[in-house]
mmCIF file with all atom_site columns, C-alpha atoms in Angstrom:
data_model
loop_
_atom_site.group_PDB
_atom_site.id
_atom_site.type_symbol
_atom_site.label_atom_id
_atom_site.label_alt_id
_atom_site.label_comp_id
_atom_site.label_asym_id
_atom_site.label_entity_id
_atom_site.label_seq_id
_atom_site.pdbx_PDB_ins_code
_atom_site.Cartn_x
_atom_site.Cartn_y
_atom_site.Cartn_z
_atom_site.occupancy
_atom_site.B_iso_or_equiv
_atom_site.pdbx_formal_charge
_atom_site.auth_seq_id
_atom_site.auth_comp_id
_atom_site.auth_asym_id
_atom_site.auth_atom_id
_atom_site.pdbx_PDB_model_num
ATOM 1   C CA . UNK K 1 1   ? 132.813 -156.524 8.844  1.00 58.00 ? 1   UNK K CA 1
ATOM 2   C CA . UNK K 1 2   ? 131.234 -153.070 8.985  1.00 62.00 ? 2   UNK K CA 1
ATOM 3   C CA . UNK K 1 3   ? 127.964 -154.361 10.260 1.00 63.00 ? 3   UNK K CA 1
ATOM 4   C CA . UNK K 1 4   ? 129.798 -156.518 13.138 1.00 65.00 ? 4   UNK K CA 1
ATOM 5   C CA . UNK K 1 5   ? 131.502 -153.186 14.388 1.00 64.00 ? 5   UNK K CA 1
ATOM 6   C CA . UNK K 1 6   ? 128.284 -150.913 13.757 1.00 65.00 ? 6   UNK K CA 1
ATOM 7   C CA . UNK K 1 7   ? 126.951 -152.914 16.451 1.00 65.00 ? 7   UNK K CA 1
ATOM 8   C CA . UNK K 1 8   ? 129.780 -152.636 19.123 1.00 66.00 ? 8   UNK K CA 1
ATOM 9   C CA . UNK K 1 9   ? 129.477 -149.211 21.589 1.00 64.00 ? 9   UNK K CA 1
ATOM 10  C CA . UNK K 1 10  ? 132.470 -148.345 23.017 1.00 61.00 ? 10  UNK K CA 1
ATOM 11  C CA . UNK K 1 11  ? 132.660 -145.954 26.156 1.00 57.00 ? 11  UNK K CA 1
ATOM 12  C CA . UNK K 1 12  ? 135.017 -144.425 28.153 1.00 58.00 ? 12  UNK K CA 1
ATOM 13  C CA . UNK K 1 13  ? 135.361 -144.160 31.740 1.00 52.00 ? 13  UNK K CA 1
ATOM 14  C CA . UNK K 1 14  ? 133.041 -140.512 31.512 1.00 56.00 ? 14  UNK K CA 1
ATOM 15  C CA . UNK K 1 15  ? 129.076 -141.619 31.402 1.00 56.00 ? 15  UNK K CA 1
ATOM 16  C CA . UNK K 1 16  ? 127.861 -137.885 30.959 1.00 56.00 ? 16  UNK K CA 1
ATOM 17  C CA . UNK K 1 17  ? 129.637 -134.648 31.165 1.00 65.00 ? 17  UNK K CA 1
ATOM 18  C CA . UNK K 1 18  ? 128.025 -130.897 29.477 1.00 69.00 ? 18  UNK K CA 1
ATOM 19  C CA . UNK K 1 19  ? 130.764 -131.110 27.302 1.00 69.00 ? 19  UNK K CA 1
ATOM 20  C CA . UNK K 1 20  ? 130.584 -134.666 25.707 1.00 68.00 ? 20  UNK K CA 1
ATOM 21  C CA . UNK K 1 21  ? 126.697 -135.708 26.366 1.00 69.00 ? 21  UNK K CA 1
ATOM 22  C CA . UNK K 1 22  ? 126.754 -139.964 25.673 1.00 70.00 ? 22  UNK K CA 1
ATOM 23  C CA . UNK K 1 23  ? 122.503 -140.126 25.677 1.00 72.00 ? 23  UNK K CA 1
ATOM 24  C CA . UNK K 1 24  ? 122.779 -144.177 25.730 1.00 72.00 ? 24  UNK K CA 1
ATOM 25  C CA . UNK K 1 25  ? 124.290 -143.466 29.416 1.00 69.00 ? 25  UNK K CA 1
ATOM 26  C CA . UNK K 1 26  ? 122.068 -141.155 30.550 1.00 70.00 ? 26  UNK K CA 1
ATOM 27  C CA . UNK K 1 27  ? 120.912 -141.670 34.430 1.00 70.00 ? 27  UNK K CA 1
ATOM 28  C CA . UNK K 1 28  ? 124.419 -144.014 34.570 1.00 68.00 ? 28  UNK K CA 1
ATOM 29  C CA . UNK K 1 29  ? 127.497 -142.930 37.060 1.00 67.00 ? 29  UNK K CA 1
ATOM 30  C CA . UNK K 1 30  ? 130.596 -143.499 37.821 1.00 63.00 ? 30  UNK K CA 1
ATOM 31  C CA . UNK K 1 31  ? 129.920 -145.609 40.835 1.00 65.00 ? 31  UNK K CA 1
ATOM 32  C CA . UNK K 1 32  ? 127.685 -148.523 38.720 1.00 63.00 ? 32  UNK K CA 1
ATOM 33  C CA . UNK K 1 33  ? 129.715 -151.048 36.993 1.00 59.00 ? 33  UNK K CA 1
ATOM 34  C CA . UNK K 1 34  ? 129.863 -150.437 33.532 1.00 60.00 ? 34  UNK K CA 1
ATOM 35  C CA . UNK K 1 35  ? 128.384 -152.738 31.413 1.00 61.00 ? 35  UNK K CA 1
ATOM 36  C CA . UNK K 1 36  ? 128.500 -156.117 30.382 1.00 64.00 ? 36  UNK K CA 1
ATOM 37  C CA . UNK K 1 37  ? 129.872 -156.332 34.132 1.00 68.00 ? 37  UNK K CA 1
ATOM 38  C CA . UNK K 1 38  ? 128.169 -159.149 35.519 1.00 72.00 ? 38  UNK K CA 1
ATOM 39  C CA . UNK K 1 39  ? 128.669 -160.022 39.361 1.00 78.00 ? 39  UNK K CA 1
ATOM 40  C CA . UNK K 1 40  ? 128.807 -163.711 39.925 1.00 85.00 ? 40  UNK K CA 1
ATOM 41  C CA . UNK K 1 41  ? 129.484 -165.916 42.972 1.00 90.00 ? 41  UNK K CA 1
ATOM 42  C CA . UNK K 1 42  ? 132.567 -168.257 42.787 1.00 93.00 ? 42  UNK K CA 1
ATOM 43  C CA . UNK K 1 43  ? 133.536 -170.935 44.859 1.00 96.00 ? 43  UNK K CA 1
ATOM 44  C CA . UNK K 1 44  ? 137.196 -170.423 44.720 1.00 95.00 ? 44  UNK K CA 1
ATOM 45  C CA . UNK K 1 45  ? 137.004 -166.849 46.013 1.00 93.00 ? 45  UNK K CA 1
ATOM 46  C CA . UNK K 1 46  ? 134.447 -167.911 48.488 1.00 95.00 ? 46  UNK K CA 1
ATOM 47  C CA . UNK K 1 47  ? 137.258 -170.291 49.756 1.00 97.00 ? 47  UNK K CA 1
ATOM 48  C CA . UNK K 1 48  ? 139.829 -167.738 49.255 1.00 97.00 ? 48  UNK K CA 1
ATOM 49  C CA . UNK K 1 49  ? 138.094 -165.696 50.999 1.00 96.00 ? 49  UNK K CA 1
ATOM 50  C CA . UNK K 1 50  ? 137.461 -167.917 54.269 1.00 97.00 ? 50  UNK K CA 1
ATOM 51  C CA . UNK K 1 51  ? 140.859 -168.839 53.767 1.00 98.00 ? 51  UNK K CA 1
ATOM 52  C CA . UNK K 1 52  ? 142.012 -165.080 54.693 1.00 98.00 ? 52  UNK K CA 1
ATOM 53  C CA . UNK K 1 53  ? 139.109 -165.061 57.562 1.00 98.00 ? 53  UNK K CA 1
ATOM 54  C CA . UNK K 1 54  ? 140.739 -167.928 59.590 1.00 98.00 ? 54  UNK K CA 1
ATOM 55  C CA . UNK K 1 55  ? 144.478 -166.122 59.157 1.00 98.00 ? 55  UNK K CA 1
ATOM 56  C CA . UNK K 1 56  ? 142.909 -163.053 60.758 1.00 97.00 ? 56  UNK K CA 1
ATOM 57  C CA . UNK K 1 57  ? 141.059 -164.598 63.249 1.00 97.00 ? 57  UNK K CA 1
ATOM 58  C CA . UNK K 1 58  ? 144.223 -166.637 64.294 1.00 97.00 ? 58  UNK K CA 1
ATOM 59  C CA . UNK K 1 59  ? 146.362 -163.386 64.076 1.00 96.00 ? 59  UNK K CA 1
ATOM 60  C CA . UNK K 1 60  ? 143.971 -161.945 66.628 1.00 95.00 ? 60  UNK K CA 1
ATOM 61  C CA . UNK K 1 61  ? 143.783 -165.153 69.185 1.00 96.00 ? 61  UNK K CA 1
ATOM 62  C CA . UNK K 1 62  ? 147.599 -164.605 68.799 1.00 94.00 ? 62  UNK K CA 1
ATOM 63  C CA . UNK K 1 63  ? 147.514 -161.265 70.046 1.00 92.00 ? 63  UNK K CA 1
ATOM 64  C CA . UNK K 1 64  ? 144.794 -161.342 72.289 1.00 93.00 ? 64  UNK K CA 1
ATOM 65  C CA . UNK K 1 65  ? 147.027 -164.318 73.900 1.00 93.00 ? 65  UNK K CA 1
ATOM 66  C CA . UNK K 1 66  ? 149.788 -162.139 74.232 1.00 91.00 ? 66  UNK K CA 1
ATOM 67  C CA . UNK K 1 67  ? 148.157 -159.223 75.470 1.00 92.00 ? 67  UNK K CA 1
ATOM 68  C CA . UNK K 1 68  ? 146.864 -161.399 78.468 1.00 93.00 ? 68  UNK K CA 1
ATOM 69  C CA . UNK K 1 69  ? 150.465 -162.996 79.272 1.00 93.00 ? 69  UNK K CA 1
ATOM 70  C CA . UNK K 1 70  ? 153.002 -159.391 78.323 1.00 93.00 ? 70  UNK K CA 1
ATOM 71  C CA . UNK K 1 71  ? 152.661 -156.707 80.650 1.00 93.00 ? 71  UNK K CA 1
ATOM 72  C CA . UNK K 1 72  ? 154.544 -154.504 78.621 1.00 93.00 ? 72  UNK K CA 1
ATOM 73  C CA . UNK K 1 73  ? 152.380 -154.958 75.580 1.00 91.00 ? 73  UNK K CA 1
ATOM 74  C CA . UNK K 1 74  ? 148.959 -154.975 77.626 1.00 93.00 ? 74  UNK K CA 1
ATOM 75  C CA . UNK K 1 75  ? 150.647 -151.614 78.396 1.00 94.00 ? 75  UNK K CA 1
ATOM 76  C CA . UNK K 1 76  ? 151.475 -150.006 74.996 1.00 93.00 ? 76  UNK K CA 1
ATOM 77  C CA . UNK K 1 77  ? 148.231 -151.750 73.654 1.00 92.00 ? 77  UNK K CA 1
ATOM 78  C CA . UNK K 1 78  ? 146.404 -149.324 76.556 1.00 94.00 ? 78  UNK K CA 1
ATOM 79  C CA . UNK K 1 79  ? 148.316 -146.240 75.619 1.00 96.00 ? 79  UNK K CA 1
ATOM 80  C CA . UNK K 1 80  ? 147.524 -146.573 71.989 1.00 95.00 ? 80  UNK K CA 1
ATOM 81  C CA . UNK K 1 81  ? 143.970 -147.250 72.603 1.00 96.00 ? 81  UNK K CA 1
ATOM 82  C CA . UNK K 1 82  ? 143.766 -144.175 74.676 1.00 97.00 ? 82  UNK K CA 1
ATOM 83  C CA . UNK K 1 83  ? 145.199 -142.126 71.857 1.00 96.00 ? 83  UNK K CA 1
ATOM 84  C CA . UNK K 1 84  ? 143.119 -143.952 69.587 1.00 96.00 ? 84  UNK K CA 1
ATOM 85  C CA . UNK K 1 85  ? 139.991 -142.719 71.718 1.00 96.00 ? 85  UNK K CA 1
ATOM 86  C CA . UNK K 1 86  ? 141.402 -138.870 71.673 1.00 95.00 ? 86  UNK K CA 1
ATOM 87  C CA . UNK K 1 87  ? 141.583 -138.868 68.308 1.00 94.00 ? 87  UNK K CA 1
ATOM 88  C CA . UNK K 1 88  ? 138.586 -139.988 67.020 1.00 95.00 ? 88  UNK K CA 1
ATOM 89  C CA . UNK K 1 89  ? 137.165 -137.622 69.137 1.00 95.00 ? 89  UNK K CA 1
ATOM 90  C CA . UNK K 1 90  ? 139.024 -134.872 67.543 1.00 92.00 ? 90  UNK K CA 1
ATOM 91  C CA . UNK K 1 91  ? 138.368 -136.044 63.978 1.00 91.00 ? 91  UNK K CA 1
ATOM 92  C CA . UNK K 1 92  ? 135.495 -138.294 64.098 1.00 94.00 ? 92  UNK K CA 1
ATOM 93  C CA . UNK K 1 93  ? 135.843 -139.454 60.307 1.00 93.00 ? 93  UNK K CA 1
ATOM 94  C CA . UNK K 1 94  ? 139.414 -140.682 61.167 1.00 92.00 ? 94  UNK K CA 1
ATOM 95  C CA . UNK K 1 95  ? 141.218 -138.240 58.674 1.00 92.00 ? 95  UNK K CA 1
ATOM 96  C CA . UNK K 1 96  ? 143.630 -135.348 60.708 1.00 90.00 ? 96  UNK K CA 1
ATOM 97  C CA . UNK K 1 97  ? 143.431 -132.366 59.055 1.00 84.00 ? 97  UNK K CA 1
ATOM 98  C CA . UNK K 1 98  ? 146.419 -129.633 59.529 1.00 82.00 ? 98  UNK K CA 1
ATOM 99  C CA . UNK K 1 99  ? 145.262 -126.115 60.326 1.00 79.00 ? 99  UNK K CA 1
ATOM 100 C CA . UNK K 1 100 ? 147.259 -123.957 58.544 1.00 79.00 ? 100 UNK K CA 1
ATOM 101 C CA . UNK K 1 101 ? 149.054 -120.931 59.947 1.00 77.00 ? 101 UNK K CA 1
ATOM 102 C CA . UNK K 1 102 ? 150.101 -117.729 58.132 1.00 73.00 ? 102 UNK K CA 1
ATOM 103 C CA . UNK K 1 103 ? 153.258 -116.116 58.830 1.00 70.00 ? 103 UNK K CA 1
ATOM 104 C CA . UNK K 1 104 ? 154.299 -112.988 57.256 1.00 66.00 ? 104 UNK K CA 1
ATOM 105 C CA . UNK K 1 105 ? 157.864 -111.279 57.683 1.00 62.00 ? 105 UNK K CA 1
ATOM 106 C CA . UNK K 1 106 ? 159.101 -108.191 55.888 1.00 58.00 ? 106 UNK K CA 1
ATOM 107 C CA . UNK K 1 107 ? 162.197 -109.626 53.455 1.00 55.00 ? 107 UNK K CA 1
ATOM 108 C CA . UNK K 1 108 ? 164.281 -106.377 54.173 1.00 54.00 ? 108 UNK K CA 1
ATOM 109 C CA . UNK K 1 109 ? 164.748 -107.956 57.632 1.00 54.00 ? 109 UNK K CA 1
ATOM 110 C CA . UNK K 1 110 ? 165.591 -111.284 56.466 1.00 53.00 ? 110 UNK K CA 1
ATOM 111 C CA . UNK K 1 111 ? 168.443 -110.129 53.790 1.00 52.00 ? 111 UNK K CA 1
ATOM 112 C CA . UNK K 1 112 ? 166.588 -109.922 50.796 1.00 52.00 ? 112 UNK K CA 1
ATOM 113 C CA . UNK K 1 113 ? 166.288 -106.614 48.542 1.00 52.00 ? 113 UNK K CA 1
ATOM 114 C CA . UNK K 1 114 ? 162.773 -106.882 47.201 1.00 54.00 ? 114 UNK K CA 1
ATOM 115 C CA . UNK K 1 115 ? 159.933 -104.177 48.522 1.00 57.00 ? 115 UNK K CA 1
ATOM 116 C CA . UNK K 1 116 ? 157.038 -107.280 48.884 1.00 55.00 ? 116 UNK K CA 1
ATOM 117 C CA . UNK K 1 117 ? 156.631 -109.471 52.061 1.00 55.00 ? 117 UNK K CA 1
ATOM 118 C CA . UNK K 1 118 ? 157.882 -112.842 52.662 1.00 58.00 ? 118 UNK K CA 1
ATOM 119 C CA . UNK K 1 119 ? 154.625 -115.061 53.304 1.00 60.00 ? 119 UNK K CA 1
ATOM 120 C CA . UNK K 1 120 ? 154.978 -118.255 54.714 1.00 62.00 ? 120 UNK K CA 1
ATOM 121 C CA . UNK K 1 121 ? 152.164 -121.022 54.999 1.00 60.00 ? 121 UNK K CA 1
ATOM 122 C CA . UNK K 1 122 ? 152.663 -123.773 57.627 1.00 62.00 ? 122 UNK K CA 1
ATOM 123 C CA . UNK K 1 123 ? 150.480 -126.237 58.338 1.00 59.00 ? 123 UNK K CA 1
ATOM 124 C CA . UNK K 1 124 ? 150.988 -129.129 61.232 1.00 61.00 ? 124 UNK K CA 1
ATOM 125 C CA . UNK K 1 125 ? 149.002 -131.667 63.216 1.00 58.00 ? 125 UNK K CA 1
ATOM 126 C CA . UNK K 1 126 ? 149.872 -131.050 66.643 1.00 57.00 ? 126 UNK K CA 1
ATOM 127 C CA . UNK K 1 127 ? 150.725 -134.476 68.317 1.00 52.00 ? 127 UNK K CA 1
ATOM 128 C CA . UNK K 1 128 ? 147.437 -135.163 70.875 1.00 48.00 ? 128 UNK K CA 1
#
């Protein structure tokens, strides 16, 4: 048995770190499958797949359909397209990120007896 397992390489998720060099990964990341992944087609997914296609391309005949006959949803659909619009422009990569705000207040005024300053971080998205 201890030639079968001499042959099998193990390896963990790590393919080469300064502190635990693996030279049968070298020039491998994180990003490429590890191996014996293969990638193979399969029908069933394929179908699967199509399957999930037609539901959202119904969904959105559904809405579309709606949109064109609900006043009050062609309505909110324009506001939040709008805000859409204003935010993207803001934050182009579609994540908000809060600018914090640094508030410091002396803790003698606030009822506490200790000789250091309260400091407070807040941090909000404003709302545009």
């Amino acid at each position: 048995m201890e030639a079968f397992f001499a042959d099998i390489k193990q390896w963990g998720v790590y393919s080469d770190y300064t502190y635990t060099p693996n030279p049968d990964l070298k020039g491998w990341s994180n990003d490429h499958p590890f191996p014996p992944e293969i990638e193979t087609d399969s029908a069933y997914l394929r179908r699967r797949l199509e399957r999930f296609q037609q539901q959202i391309d119904g969904l959105c005949a559904a809405v579309a359909k709606k949109l064109k006959t609900d006043a009050q949803q062609r309505t909110a659909f324009g506001q939040w397209h709008r805000w859409s619009g204003e935010f993207l422009k803001r934050w182009p990569d579609g994540w908000a990120t809060p600018i914090p705000t640094v508030s410091l207040e002396d803790k003698d005024m606030i009822g506490v007896n200790d000789e250091r300053p309260a400091i407070y971080l807040h941090s909000q998205i404003d709302s545009t």
